[in-house]
């Protein structure tokens, strides 16, 4: 739903670099990757609007995050992000990750929106 909610799907494989060396004896997807996936989906949702041309979003805070189950190679995960608040320079997302119908992670992220050129010195 443009400007409101976005979904994405990712199947994790054992060959992915993020799994190499994290826990070599038992590969799992790092918690930070799950949060990053939800946040990146949220950035697509927010930054796809015409008034966001040449803007960039940056995580400011993760006020809540709950992991209920680890994700392992072979799992197909559905990520969801929903806009809770959005202003010109700040926003807040609610995100979740599911394997099938099972909720495996959820949380909230706050982010800043800034001019790309100012942040990246372009």
PDB file of N, CA and C in Angstrom, residues 45-122:
ATOM      1  N   UNK A  45       9.520   2.424   1.207  1.00  0.00           N
ATOM      2  CA  UNK A  45       8.156   2.919   1.353  1.00  0.00           C
ATOM      3  C   UNK A  45       8.109   4.433   1.504  1.00  0.00           C
ATOM      4  N   UNK A  46       8.993   4.979   2.316  1.00  0.00           N
ATOM      5  CA  UNK A  46       9.005   6.412   2.600  1.00  0.00           C
ATOM      6  C   UNK A  46       9.642   7.210   1.463  1.00  0.00           C
ATOM      7  N   UNK A  47      10.761   6.720   0.932  1.00  0.00           N
ATOM      8  CA  UNK A  47      11.524   7.495  -0.047  1.00  0.00           C
ATOM      9  C   UNK A  47      11.001   7.373  -1.473  1.00  0.00           C
ATOM     10  N   UNK A  48      10.029   6.497  -1.728  1.00  0.00           N
ATOM     11  CA  UNK A  48       9.494   6.365  -3.084  1.00  0.00           C
ATOM     12  C   UNK A  48       8.562   7.519  -3.458  1.00  0.00           C
ATOM     13  N   UNK A  49       8.159   8.316  -2.486  1.00  0.00           N
ATOM     14  CA  UNK A  49       7.258   9.438  -2.751  1.00  0.00           C
ATOM     15  C   UNK A  49       7.998  10.545  -3.500  1.00  0.00           C
ATOM     16  N   UNK A  50       7.330  11.201  -4.445  1.00  0.00           N
ATOM     17  CA  UNK A  50       7.996  12.215  -5.280  1.00  0.00           C
ATOM     18  C   UNK A  50       8.707  13.314  -4.488  1.00  0.00           C
ATOM     19  N   UNK A  51       8.151  13.742  -3.380  1.00  0.00           N
ATOM     20  CA  UNK A  51       8.771  14.821  -2.600  1.00  0.00           C
ATOM     21  C   UNK A  51      10.043  14.372  -1.878  1.00  0.00           C
ATOM     22  N   UNK A  52      10.369  13.083  -1.951  1.00  0.00           N
ATOM     23  CA  UNK A  52      11.569  12.557  -1.288  1.00  0.00           C
ATOM     24  C   UNK A  52      12.749  12.376  -2.247  1.00  0.00           C
ATOM     25  N   UNK A  53      12.632  12.898  -3.460  1.00  0.00           N
ATOM     26  CA  UNK A  53      13.743  12.825  -4.413  1.00  0.00           C
ATOM     27  C   UNK A  53      14.983  13.470  -3.795  1.00  0.00           C
ATOM     28  N   UNK A  54      16.118  12.819  -3.926  1.00  0.00           N
ATOM     29  CA  UNK A  54      17.404  13.286  -3.405  1.00  0.00           C
ATOM     30  C   UNK A  54      17.455  13.344  -1.882  1.00  0.00           C
ATOM     31  N   UNK A  55      16.643  12.524  -1.225  1.00  0.00           N
ATOM     32  CA  UNK A  55      16.675  12.417   0.239  1.00  0.00           C
ATOM     33  C   UNK A  55      17.281  11.074   0.616  1.00  0.00           C
ATOM     34  N   UNK A  56      17.713  10.965   1.858  1.00  0.00           N
ATOM     35  CA  UNK A  56      18.259   9.729   2.403  1.00  0.00           C
ATOM     36  C   UNK A  56      17.667   9.531   3.796  1.00  0.00           C
ATOM     37  N   UNK A  57      17.440   8.276   4.176  1.00  0.00           N
ATOM     38  CA  UNK A  57      16.906   7.966   5.505  1.00  0.00           C
ATOM     39  C   UNK A  57      17.990   7.286   6.324  1.00  0.00           C
ATOM     40  N   UNK A  58      18.068   7.634   7.611  1.00  0.00           N
ATOM     41  CA  UNK A  58      19.073   7.070   8.515  1.00  0.00           C
ATOM     42  C   UNK A  58      18.404   6.653   9.814  1.00  0.00           C
ATOM     43  N   UNK A  59      18.728   5.466  10.298  1.00  0.00           N
ATOM     44  CA  UNK A  59      18.170   4.998  11.563  1.00  0.00           C
ATOM     45  C   UNK A  59      18.673   5.883  12.696  1.00  0.00           C
ATOM     46  N   UNK A  60      17.750   6.342  13.520  1.00  0.00           N
ATOM     47  CA  UNK A  60      18.111   7.119  14.706  1.00  0.00           C
ATOM     48  C   UNK A  60      18.031   6.278  15.973  1.00  0.00           C
ATOM     49  N   UNK A  61      16.989   5.446  16.030  1.00  0.00           N
ATOM     50  CA  UNK A  61      16.731   4.723  17.273  1.00  0.00           C
ATOM     51  C   UNK A  61      15.885   3.492  16.976  1.00  0.00           C
ATOM     52  N   UNK A  62      16.105   2.449  17.729  1.00  0.00           N
ATOM     53  CA  UNK A  62      15.251   1.264  17.694  1.00  0.00           C
ATOM     54  C   UNK A  62      14.706   1.125  19.117  1.00  0.00           C
ATOM     55  N   UNK A  63      13.549   1.762  19.394  1.00  0.00           N
ATOM     56  CA  UNK A  63      13.042   1.769  20.764  1.00  0.00           C
ATOM     57  C   UNK A  63      12.561   0.408  21.253  1.00  0.00           C
ATOM     58  N   UNK A  64      12.195  -0.476  20.331  1.00  0.00           N
ATOM     59  CA  UNK A  64      11.808  -1.821  20.754  1.00  0.00           C
ATOM     60  C   UNK A  64      12.129  -2.811  19.647  1.00  0.00           C
ATOM     61  N   UNK A  65      12.624  -3.968  20.058  1.00  0.00           N
ATOM     62  CA  UNK A  65      12.892  -5.055  19.122  1.00  0.00           C
ATOM     63  C   UNK A  65      12.781  -6.359  19.887  1.00  0.00           C
ATOM     64  N   UNK A  66      12.043  -7.289  19.331  1.00  0.00           N
ATOM     65  CA  UNK A  66      11.840  -8.582  19.971  1.00  0.00           C
ATOM     66  C   UNK A  66      12.102  -9.675  18.937  1.00  0.00           C
ATOM     67  N   UNK A  67      12.958 -10.610  19.295  1.00  0.00           N
ATOM     68  CA  UNK A  67      13.264 -11.751  18.440  1.00  0.00           C
ATOM     69  C   UNK A  67      12.676 -12.977  19.130  1.00  0.00           C
ATOM     70  N   UNK A  68      11.794 -13.678  18.432  1.00  0.00           N
ATOM     71  CA  UNK A  68      11.103 -14.817  19.020  1.00  0.00           C
ATOM     72  C   UNK A  68      11.655 -16.159  18.556  1.00  0.00           C
ATOM     73  N   UNK A  69      12.379 -16.144  17.440  1.00  0.00           N
ATOM     74  CA  UNK A  69      12.903 -17.389  16.889  1.00  0.00           C
ATOM     75  C   UNK A  69      14.055 -17.022  15.953  1.00  0.00           C
ATOM     76  N   UNK A  70      15.086 -17.851  15.920  1.00  0.00           N
ATOM     77  CA  UNK A  70      16.190 -17.585  15.007  1.00  0.00           C
ATOM     78  C   UNK A  70      15.794 -17.969  13.584  1.00  0.00           C
ATOM     79  N   UNK A  71      16.445 -17.329  12.626  1.00  0.00           N
ATOM     80  CA  UNK A  71      16.265 -17.630  11.205  1.00  0.00           C
ATOM     81  C   UNK A  71      17.515 -18.382  10.764  1.00  0.00           C
ATOM     82  N   UNK A  72      17.313 -19.492  10.088  1.00  0.00           N
ATOM     83  CA  UNK A  72      18.424 -20.332   9.657  1.00  0.00           C
ATOM     84  C   UNK A  72      18.415 -20.458   8.141  1.00  0.00           C
ATOM     85  N   UNK A  73      19.555 -20.887   7.556  1.00  0.00           N
ATOM     86  CA  UNK A  73      19.588 -21.079   6.105  1.00  0.00           C
ATOM     87  C   UNK A  73      18.439 -21.985   5.650  1.00  0.00           C
ATOM     88  N   UNK A  74      17.820 -21.581   4.554  1.00  0.00           N
ATOM     89  CA  UNK A  74      16.671 -22.315   4.024  1.00  0.00           C
ATOM     90  C   UNK A  74      15.339 -21.687   4.396  1.00  0.00           C
ATOM     91  N   UNK A  75      15.316 -20.848   5.425  1.00  0.00           N
ATOM     92  CA  UNK A  75      14.066 -20.183   5.817  1.00  0.00           C
ATOM     93  C   UNK A  75      13.692 -19.100   4.807  1.00  0.00           C
ATOM     94  N   UNK A  76      12.422 -19.049   4.474  1.00  0.00           N
ATOM     95  CA  UNK A  76      11.882 -17.962   3.668  1.00  0.00           C
ATOM     96  C   UNK A  76      11.124 -17.049   4.615  1.00  0.00           C
ATOM     97  N   UNK A  77      11.543 -15.791   4.648  1.00  0.00           N
ATOM     98  CA  UNK A  77      11.006 -14.830   5.612  1.00  0.00           C
ATOM     99  C   UNK A  77      10.236 -13.743   4.880  1.00  0.00           C
ATOM    100  N   UNK A  78       9.059 -13.433   5.373  1.00  0.00           N
ATOM    101  CA  UNK A  78       8.269 -12.304   4.866  1.00  0.00           C
ATOM    102  C   UNK A  78       8.463 -11.145   5.841  1.00  0.00           C
ATOM    103  N   UNK A  79       9.014 -10.060   5.339  1.00  0.00           N
ATOM    104  CA  UNK A  79       9.226  -8.860   6.142  1.00  0.00           C
ATOM    105  C   UNK A  79       8.125  -7.860   5.827  1.00  0.00           C
ATOM    106  N   UNK A  80       7.672  -7.146   6.839  1.00  0.00           N
ATOM    107  CA  UNK A  80       6.648  -6.114   6.667  1.00  0.00           C
ATOM    108  C   UNK A  80       7.095  -4.853   7.393  1.00  0.00           C
ATOM    109  N   UNK A  81       6.769  -3.725   6.822  1.00  0.00           N
ATOM    110  CA  UNK A  81       7.027  -2.438   7.470  1.00  0.00           C
ATOM    111  C   UNK A  81       5.813  -1.546   7.256  1.00  0.00           C
ATOM    112  N   UNK A  82       5.417  -0.846   8.297  1.00  0.00           N
ATOM    113  CA  UNK A  82       4.267   0.058   8.251  1.00  0.00           C
ATOM    114  C   UNK A  82       4.681   1.401   8.841  1.00  0.00           C
ATOM    115  N   UNK A  83       4.308   2.470   8.174  1.00  0.00           N
ATOM    116  CA  UNK A  83       4.608   3.813   8.672  1.00  0.00           C
ATOM    117  C   UNK A  83       3.667   4.137   9.831  1.00  0.00           C
ATOM    118  N   UNK A  84       4.252   4.509  10.962  1.00  0.00           N
ATOM    119  CA  UNK A  84       3.467   4.956  12.116  1.00  0.00           C
ATOM    120  C   UNK A  84       3.354   6.474  12.142  1.00  0.00           C
ATOM    121  N   UNK A  85       4.482   7.145  11.879  1.00  0.00           N
ATOM    122  CA  UNK A  85       4.526   8.615  11.858  1.00  0.00           C
ATOM    123  C   UNK A  85       5.462   9.031  10.746  1.00  0.00           C
ATOM    124  N   UNK A  86       5.124  10.125  10.109  1.00  0.00           N
ATOM    125  CA  UNK A  86       6.006  10.652   9.074  1.00  0.00           C
ATOM    126  C   UNK A  86       5.872  12.159   9.017  1.00  0.00           C
ATOM    127  N   UNK A  87       6.995  12.827   9.226  1.00  0.00           N
ATOM    128  CA  UNK A  87       7.078  14.275   9.091  1.00  0.00           C
ATOM    129  C   UNK A  87       8.123  14.577   8.028  1.00  0.00           C
ATOM    130  N   UNK A  88       8.400  15.828   7.815  1.00  0.00           N
ATOM    131  CA  UNK A  88       9.345  16.208   6.760  1.00  0.00           C
ATOM    132  C   UNK A  88      10.747  15.649   7.011  1.00  0.00           C
ATOM    133  N   UNK A  89      11.193  15.631   8.263  1.00  0.00           N
ATOM    134  CA  UNK A  89      12.560  15.192   8.549  1.00  0.00           C
ATOM    135  C   UNK A  89      12.662  13.991   9.491  1.00  0.00           C
ATOM    136  N   UNK A  90      11.538  13.496   9.986  1.00  0.00           N
ATOM    137  CA  UNK A  90      11.546  12.372  10.927  1.00  0.00           C
ATOM    138  C   UNK A  90      10.417  11.399  10.607  1.00  0.00           C
ATOM    139  N   UNK A  91      10.616  10.147  10.998  1.00  0.00           N
ATOM    140  CA  UNK A  91       9.571   9.161  10.812  1.00  0.00           C
ATOM    141  C   UNK A  91       9.730   8.002  11.768  1.00  0.00           C
ATOM    142  N   UNK A  92       8.688   7.176  11.839  1.00  0.00           N
ATOM    143  CA  UNK A  92       8.717   5.995  12.692  1.00  0.00           C
ATOM    144  C   UNK A  92       8.012   4.849  11.973  1.00  0.00           C
ATOM    145  N   UNK A  93       8.618   3.663  12.053  1.00  0.00           N
ATOM    146  CA  UNK A  93       8.088   2.469  11.414  1.00  0.00           C
ATOM    147  C   UNK A  93       7.796   1.398  12.448  1.00  0.00           C
ATOM    148  N   UNK A  94       6.837   0.558  12.152  1.00  0.00           N
ATOM    149  CA  UNK A  94       6.601  -0.691  12.881  1.00  0.00           C
ATOM    150  C   UNK A  94       6.956  -1.791  11.902  1.00  0.00           C
ATOM    151  N   UNK A  95       7.742  -2.761  12.321  1.00  0.00           N
ATOM    152  CA  UNK A  95       8.141  -3.824  11.417  1.00  0.00           C
ATOM    153  C   UNK A  95       7.952  -5.193  12.029  1.00  0.00           C
ATOM    154  N   UNK A  96       7.880  -6.200  11.160  1.00  0.00           N
ATOM    155  CA  UNK A  96       7.731  -7.576  11.620  1.00  0.00           C
ATOM    156  C   UNK A  96       8.339  -8.521  10.593  1.00  0.00           C
ATOM    157  N   UNK A  97       8.702  -9.706  11.067  1.00  0.00           N
ATOM    158  CA  UNK A  97       9.214 -10.766  10.205  1.00  0.00           C
ATOM    159  C   UNK A  97       8.445 -12.042  10.521  1.00  0.00           C
ATOM    160  N   UNK A  98       8.052 -12.753   9.460  1.00  0.00           N
ATOM    161  CA  UNK A  98       7.268 -13.983   9.606  1.00  0.00           C
ATOM    162  C   UNK A  98       7.903 -15.116   8.809  1.00  0.00           C
ATOM    163  N   UNK A  99       7.827 -16.312   9.342  1.00  0.00           N
ATOM    164  CA  UNK A  99       8.101 -17.528   8.587  1.00  0.00           C
ATOM    165  C   UNK A  99       6.759 -18.251   8.542  1.00  0.00           C
ATOM    166  N   UNK A 100       6.187 -18.331   7.339  1.00  0.00           N
ATOM    167  CA  UNK A 100       4.801 -18.802   7.238  1.00  0.00           C
ATOM    168  C   UNK A 100       3.916 -17.820   7.971  1.00  0.00           C
ATOM    169  N   UNK A 101       3.117 -18.298   8.889  1.00  0.00           N
ATOM    170  CA  UNK A 101       2.262 -17.416   9.704  1.00  0.00           C
ATOM    171  C   UNK A 101       2.853 -17.139  11.077  1.00  0.00           C
ATOM    172  N   UNK A 102       4.059 -17.653  11.327  1.00  0.00           N
ATOM    173  CA  UNK A 102       4.691 -17.498  12.633  1.00  0.00           C
ATOM    174  C   UNK A 102       5.465 -16.189  12.721  1.00  0.00           C
ATOM    175  N   UNK A 103       5.119 -15.353  13.680  1.00  0.00           N
ATOM    176  CA  UNK A 103       5.855 -14.116  13.939  1.00  0.00           C
ATOM    177  C   UNK A 103       7.198 -14.488  14.558  1.00  0.00           C
ATOM    178  N   UNK A 104       8.302 -14.100  13.899  1.00  0.00           N
ATOM    179  CA  UNK A 104       9.626 -14.448  14.419  1.00  0.00           C
ATOM    180  C   UNK A 104      10.379 -13.238  14.962  1.00  0.00           C
ATOM    181  N   UNK A 105       9.967 -12.028  14.583  1.00  0.00           N
ATOM    182  CA  UNK A 105      10.612 -10.812  15.098  1.00  0.00           C
ATOM    183  C   UNK A 105       9.683  -9.627  14.855  1.00  0.00           C
ATOM    184  N   UNK A 106       9.807  -8.620  15.716  1.00  0.00           N
ATOM    185  CA  UNK A 106       9.041  -7.389  15.525  1.00  0.00           C
ATOM    186  C   UNK A 106       9.738  -6.254  16.243  1.00  0.00           C
ATOM    187  N   UNK A 107       9.436  -5.027  15.834  1.00  0.00           N
ATOM    188  CA  UNK A 107      10.035  -3.886  16.494  1.00  0.00           C
ATOM    189  C   UNK A 107       9.618  -2.569  15.871  1.00  0.00           C
ATOM    190  N   UNK A 108      10.113  -1.485  16.458  1.00  0.00           N
ATOM    191  CA  UNK A 108       9.874  -0.140  15.953  1.00  0.00           C
ATOM    192  C   UNK A 108      11.216   0.510  15.670  1.00  0.00           C
ATOM    193  N   UNK A 109      11.248   1.333  14.620  1.00  0.00           N
ATOM    194  CA  UNK A 109      12.459   2.053  14.244  1.00  0.00           C
ATOM    195  C   UNK A 109      12.113   3.523  14.023  1.00  0.00           C
ATOM    196  N   UNK A 110      12.946   4.402  14.520  1.00  0.00           N
ATOM    197  CA  UNK A 110      12.800   5.833  14.243  1.00  0.00           C
ATOM    198  C   UNK A 110      13.936   6.234  13.318  1.00  0.00           C
ATOM    199  N   UNK A 111      13.636   7.120  12.380  1.00  0.00           N
ATOM    200  CA  UNK A 111      14.644   7.487  11.387  1.00  0.00           C
ATOM    201  C   UNK A 111      14.563   8.969  11.074  1.00  0.00           C
ATOM    202  N   UNK A 112      15.680   9.491  10.561  1.00  0.00           N
ATOM    203  CA  UNK A 112      15.752  10.877  10.102  1.00  0.00           C
ATOM    204  C   UNK A 112      15.771  10.874   8.589  1.00  0.00           C
ATOM    205  N   UNK A 113      15.248  11.934   8.004  1.00  0.00           N
ATOM    206  CA  UNK A 113      15.272  12.128   6.555  1.00  0.00           C
ATOM    207  C   UNK A 113      16.061  13.411   6.299  1.00  0.00           C
ATOM    208  N   UNK A 114      17.079  13.307   5.451  1.00  0.00           N
ATOM    209  CA  UNK A 114      17.940  14.458   5.185  1.00  0.00           C
ATOM    210  C   UNK A 114      18.250  14.542   3.695  1.00  0.00           C
ATOM    211  N   UNK A 115      18.765  15.686   3.279  1.00  0.00           N
ATOM    212  CA  UNK A 115      19.216  15.851   1.901  1.00  0.00           C
ATOM    213  C   UNK A 115      20.424  14.963   1.662  1.00  0.00           C
ATOM    214  N   UNK A 116      20.358  14.182   0.628  1.00  0.00           N
ATOM    215  CA  UNK A 116      21.433  13.258   0.277  1.00  0.00           C
ATOM    216  C   UNK A 116      22.778  13.978   0.116  1.00  0.00           C
ATOM    217  N   UNK A 117      22.784  15.083  -0.605  1.00  0.00           N
ATOM    218  CA  UNK A 117      24.021  15.815  -0.876  1.00  0.00           C
ATOM    219  C   UNK A 117      24.669  16.303   0.414  1.00  0.00           C
ATOM    220  N   UNK A 118      23.877  16.743   1.370  1.00  0.00           N
ATOM    221  CA  UNK A 118      24.418  17.257   2.633  1.00  0.00           C
ATOM    222  C   UNK A 118      25.059  16.143   3.447  1.00  0.00           C
ATOM    223  N   UNK A 119      24.492  14.969   3.423  1.00  0.00           N
ATOM    224  CA  UNK A 119      24.999  13.853   4.214  1.00  0.00           C
ATOM    225  C   UNK A 119      26.204  13.193   3.558  1.00  0.00           C
ATOM    226  N   UNK A 120      26.125  13.011   2.236  1.00  0.00           N
ATOM    227  CA  UNK A 120      27.179  12.278   1.524  1.00  0.00           C
ATOM    228  C   UNK A 120      28.240  13.185   0.909  1.00  0.00           C
ATOM    229  N   UNK A 121      28.172  14.500   1.208  1.00  0.00           N
ATOM    230  CA  UNK A 121      29.123  15.482   0.687  1.00  0.00           C
ATOM    231  C   UNK A 121      29.251  15.404  -0.833  1.00  0.00           C
ATOM    232  N   UNK A 122      28.120  15.351  -1.497  1.00  0.00           N
ATOM    233  CA  UNK A 122      28.115  15.276  -2.977  1.00  0.00           C
ATOM    234  C   UNK A 122      28.076  16.657  -3.589  1.00  0.00           C
TER     235      UNK A 122
END
